[in-house]
CSV table of N, CA and C in Angstrom, one decimal:
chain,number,residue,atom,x,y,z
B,1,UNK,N,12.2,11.2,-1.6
B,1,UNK,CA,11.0,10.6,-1.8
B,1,UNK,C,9.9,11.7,-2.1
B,2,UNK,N,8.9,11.2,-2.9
B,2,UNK,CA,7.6,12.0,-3.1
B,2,UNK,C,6.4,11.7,-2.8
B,3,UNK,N,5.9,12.5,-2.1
B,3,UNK,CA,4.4,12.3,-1.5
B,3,UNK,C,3.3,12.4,-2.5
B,4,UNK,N,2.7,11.4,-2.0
B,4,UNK,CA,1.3,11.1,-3.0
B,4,UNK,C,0.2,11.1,-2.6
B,5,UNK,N,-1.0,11.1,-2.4
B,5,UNK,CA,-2.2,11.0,-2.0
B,5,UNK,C,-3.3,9.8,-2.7
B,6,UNK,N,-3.8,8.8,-1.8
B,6,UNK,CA,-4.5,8.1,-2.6
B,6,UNK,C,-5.4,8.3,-2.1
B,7,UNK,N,-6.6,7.1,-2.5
B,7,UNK,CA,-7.9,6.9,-1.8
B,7,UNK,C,-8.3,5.4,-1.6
B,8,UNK,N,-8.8,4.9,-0.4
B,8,UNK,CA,-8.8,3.8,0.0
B,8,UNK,C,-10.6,3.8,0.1
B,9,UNK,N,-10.9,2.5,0.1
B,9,UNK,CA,-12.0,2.0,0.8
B,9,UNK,C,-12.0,1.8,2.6
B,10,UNK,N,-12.9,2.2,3.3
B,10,UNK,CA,-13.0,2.3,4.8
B,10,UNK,C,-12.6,0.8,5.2
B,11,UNK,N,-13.3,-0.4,4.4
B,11,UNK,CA,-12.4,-1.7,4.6
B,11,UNK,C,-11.2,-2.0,4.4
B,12,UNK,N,-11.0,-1.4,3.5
B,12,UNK,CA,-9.1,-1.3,3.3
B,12,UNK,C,-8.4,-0.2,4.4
B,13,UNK,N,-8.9,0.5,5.0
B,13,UNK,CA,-8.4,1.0,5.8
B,13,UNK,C,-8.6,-0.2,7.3
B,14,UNK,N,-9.8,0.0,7.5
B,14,UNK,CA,-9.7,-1.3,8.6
B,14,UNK,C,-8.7,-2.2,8.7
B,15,UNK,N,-8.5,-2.8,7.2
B,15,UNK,CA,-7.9,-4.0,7.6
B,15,UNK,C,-6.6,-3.4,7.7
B,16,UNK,N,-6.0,-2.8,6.8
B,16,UNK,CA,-4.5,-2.1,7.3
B,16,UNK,C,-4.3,-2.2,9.1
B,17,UNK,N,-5.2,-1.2,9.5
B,17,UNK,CA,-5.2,-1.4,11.1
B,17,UNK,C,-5.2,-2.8,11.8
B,18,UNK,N,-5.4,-3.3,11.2
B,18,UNK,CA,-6.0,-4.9,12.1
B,18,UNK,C,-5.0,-5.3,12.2
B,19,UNK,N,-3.7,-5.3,10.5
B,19,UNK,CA,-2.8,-6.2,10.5
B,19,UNK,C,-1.4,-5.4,10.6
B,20,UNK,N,-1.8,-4.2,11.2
B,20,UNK,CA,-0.8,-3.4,11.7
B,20,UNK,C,0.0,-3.1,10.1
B,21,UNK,N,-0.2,-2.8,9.2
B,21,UNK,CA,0.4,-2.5,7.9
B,21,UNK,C,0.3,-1.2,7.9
B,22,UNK,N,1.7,-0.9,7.2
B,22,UNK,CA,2.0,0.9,6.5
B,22,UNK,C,1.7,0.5,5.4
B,23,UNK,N,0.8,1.5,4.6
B,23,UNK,CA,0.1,1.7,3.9
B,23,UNK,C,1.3,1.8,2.3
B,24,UNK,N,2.1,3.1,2.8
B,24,UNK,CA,3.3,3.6,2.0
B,24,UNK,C,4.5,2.4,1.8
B,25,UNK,N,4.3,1.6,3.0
B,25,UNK,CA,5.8,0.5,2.8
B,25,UNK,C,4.6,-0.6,1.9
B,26,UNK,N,3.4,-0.9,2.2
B,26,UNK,CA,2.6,-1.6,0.8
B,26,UNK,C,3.1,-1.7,-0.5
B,27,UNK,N,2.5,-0.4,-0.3
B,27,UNK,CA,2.7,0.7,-1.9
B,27,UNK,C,3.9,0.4,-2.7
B,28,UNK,N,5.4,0.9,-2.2
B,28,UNK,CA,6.4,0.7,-2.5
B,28,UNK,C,7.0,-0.6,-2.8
B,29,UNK,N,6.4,-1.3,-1.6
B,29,UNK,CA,6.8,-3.1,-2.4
B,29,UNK,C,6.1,-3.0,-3.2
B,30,UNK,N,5.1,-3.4,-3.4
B,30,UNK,CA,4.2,-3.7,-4.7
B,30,UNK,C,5.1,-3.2,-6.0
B,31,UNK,N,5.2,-2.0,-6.0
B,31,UNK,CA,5.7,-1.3,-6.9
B,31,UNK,C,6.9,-1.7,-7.2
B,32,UNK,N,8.1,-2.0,-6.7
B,32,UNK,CA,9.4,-2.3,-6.6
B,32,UNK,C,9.3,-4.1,-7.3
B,33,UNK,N,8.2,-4.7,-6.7
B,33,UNK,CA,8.1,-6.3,-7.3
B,33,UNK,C,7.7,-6.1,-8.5
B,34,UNK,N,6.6,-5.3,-9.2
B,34,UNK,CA,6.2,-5.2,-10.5
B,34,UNK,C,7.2,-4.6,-11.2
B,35,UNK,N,8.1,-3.4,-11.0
B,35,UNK,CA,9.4,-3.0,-11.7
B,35,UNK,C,10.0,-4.7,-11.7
B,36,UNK,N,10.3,-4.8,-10.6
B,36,UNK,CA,11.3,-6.2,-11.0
B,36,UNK,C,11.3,-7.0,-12.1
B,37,UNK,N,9.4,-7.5,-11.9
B,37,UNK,CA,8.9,-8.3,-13.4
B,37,UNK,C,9.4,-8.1,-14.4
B,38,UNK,N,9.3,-6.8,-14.8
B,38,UNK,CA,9.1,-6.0,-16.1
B,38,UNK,C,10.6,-5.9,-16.6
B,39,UNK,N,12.0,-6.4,-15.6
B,39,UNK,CA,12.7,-6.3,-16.0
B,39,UNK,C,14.1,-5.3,-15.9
């Protein structure tokens, strides 16, 4: 795997914490569902 660096909003960080979410396991779904779409 490869490391990336993003940038978030302080609210988007908050809420990550709130709902206990990894940021990088986010990321990866997201990404992995949109590949899917496309085919």
């Amino acid at each position: 795997m490869k490391t990336k660096t993003i940038t978030i909003r302080e609210e988007h960080e908050k809420w990550l914490k709130e709902n206990h979410i990894n940021l990088s396991s986010l990321v990866r779904e997201k990404i992995d569902d949109e590949m899917k779409d496309e085919g």
